[in-house]
XYZ file of C-alpha atoms in Angstrom:
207
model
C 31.552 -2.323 1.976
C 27.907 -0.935 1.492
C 27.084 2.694 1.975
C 26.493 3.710 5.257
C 22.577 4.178 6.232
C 21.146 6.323 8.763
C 17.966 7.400 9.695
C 16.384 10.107 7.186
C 14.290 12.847 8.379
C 11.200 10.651 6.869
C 12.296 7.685 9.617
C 12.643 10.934 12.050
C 8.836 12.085 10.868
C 7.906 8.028 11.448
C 9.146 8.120 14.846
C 7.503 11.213 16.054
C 4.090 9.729 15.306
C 5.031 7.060 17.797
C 3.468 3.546 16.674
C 1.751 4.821 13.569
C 3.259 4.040 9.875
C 2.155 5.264 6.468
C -0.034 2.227 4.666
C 1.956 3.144 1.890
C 5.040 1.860 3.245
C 2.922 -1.514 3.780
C 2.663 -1.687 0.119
C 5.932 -1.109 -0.570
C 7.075 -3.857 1.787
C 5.144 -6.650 0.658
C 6.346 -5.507 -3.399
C 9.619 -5.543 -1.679
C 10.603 -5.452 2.272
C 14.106 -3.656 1.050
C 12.625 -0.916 -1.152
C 10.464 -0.245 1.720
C 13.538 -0.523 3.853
C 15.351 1.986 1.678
C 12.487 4.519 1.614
C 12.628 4.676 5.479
C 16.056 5.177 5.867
C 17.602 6.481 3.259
C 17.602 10.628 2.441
C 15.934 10.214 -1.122
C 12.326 10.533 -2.127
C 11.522 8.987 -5.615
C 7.794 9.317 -7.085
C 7.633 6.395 -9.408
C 5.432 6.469 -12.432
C 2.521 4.648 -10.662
C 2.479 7.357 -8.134
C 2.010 9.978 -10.467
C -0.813 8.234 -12.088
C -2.406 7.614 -9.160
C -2.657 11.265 -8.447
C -5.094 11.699 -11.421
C -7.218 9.388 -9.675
C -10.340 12.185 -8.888
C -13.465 10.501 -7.044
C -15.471 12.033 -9.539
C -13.719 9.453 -12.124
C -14.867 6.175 -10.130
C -18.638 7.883 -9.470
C -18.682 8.004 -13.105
C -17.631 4.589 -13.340
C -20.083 3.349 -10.888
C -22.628 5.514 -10.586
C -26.011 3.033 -9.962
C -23.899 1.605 -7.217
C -22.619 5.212 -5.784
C -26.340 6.290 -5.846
C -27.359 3.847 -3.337
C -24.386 4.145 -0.989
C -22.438 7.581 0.716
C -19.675 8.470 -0.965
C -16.264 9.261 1.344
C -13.284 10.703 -0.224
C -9.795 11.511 1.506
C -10.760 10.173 5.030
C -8.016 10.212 7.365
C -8.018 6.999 8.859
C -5.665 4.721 11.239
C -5.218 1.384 13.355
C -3.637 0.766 16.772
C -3.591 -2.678 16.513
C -1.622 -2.783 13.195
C 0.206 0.806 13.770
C -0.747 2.428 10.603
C -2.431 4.687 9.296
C -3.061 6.646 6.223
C -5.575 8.894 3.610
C -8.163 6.454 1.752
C -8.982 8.012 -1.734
C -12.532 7.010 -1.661
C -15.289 4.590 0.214
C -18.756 3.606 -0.193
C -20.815 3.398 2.512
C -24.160 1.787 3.002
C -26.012 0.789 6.234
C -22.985 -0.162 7.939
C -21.068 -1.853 5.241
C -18.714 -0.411 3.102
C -16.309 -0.882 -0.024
C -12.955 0.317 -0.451
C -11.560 2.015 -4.077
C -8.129 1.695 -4.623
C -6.460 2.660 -8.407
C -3.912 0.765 -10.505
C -4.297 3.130 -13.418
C -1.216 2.120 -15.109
C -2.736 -2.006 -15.471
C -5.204 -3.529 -16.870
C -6.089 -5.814 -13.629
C -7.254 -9.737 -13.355
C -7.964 -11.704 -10.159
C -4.972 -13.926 -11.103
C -2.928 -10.613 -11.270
C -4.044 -9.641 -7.966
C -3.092 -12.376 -6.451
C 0.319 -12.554 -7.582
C 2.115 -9.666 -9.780
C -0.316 -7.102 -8.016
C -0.693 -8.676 -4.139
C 1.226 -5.607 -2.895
C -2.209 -3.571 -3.863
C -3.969 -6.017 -2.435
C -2.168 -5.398 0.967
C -2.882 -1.628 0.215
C -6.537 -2.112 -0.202
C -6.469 -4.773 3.013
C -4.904 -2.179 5.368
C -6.936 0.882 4.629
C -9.732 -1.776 5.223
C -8.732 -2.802 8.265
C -8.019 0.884 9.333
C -11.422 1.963 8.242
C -13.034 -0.601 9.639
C -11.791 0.582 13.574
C -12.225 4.213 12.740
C -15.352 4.580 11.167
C -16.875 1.317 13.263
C -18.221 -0.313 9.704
C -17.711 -3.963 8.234
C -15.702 -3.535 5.000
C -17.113 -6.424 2.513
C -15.859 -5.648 -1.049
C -11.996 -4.416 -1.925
C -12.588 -2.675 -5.837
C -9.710 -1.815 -7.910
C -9.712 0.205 -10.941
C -7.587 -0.254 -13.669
C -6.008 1.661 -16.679
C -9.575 1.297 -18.618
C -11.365 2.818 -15.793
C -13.339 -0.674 -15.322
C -13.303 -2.032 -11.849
C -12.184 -5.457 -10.506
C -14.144 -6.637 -7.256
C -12.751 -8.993 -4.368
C -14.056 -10.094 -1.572
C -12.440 -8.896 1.753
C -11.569 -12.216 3.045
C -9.391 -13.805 5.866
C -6.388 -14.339 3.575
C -6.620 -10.856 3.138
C -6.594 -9.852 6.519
C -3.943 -12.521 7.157
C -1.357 -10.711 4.418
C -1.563 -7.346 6.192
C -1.342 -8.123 9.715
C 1.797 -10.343 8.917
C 3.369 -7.528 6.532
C 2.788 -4.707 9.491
C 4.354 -7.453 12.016
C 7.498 -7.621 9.811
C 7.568 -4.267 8.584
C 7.288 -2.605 12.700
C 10.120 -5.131 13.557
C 12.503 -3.599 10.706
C 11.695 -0.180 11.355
C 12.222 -1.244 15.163
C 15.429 -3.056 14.103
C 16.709 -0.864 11.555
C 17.614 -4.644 9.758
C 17.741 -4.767 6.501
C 15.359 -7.865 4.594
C 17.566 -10.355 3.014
C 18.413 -9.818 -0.476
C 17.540 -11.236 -3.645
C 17.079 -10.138 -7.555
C 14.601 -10.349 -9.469
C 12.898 -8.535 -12.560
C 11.391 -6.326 -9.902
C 15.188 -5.219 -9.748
C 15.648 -3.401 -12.854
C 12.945 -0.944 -12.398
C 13.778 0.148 -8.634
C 15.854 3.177 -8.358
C 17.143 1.702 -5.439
C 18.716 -1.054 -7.568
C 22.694 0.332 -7.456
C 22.442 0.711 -3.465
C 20.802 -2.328 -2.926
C 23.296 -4.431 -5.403
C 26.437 -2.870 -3.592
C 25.202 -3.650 0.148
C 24.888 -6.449 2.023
């Protein structure tokens, strides 16, 4: 028999924001639906290697990087933003913004990136990137065009924001409402993913 799960004061936090959900727990859902599952409602809180590296992530790094381009557009850094059609909400590390359009920054500092990456090994970014989009899009009332991502060597990957896009993160905040509504865990499977997740142990001995 599995170990017994209830609802850790982080679920408790989730619920007493009503509809709203961290887009970080988006992420995590579409790298995994039951390591997001786990972070809800189990009483741990793990800060994985990636999440520490993300936190050296400065804006003053990517204006650097990009400076022509952030000389033509206004820069916004740690904008609270939300959605109440996909119930999340979060803090976007940095936008460009330029008569009505704007870009979206999100870091991978630990990778060196590719397209091909991003659509597979890395799509859970992608869903990142695609939900702060979305979110900035109905609370600053601008058209996002451009998701960039920057990698370990500080150079910066570019993709369109396009309906596929859009599709992945309103399906992943469908699925992950219903298991936070549920409390359900996602069926399980291994994979390499596995052997990295602290998680792993708990995981393996439910069911």
């Amino acid at each position: 028999m599995g170990p017994r799960l209830v609802r850790s004061t982080r679920a408790q936090g989730y619920a007493s924001s009503r509809q709203f959900l961290p887009i970080i727990l988006l992420k995590e859902y579409v790298y995994c639906p039951r390591y997001a599952f786990y972070r809800i409602f189990i009483e741990k809180d793990f800060t994985t290697e990636s999440m520490w590296d993300a936190k050296k992530f400065t804006a003053d790094h990517i204006v650097n990087t990009l400076k022509e381009l952030c000389d033509k557009a206004k820069v916004l850094t740690q904008v609270s933003v939300r959605s109440k059609r996909l119930g999340l909400q979060g803090i976007a590390d940095l936008i460009l913004v330029s008569n009505g359009y704007a870009k979206v920054i999100e870091a991978k500092l630990l990778s060196e990136l590719s397209r091909r990456g991003l659509r597979r090994r890395y799509l859970h970014v992608v869903a990142q990137a695609g939900a702060y989009a979305m979110c900035i899009e109905e609370t600053l009332n601008v058209s996002v065009v451009e998701l960039g991502f920057v990698d370990k060597n500080y150079s910066v990957l570019w993709l369109p924001y396009s309906p596929w896009i859009r599709r992945l993160v309103e399906n992943a905040a469908y699925e992950l409402h219903y298991m936070y509504r549920t409390e359900e865990p996602p069926p399980k499977y291994r994979s390499t993913k596995c052997h990295y997740c602290c998680y792993r142990n708990i995981c393996w001995e439910s069911q």
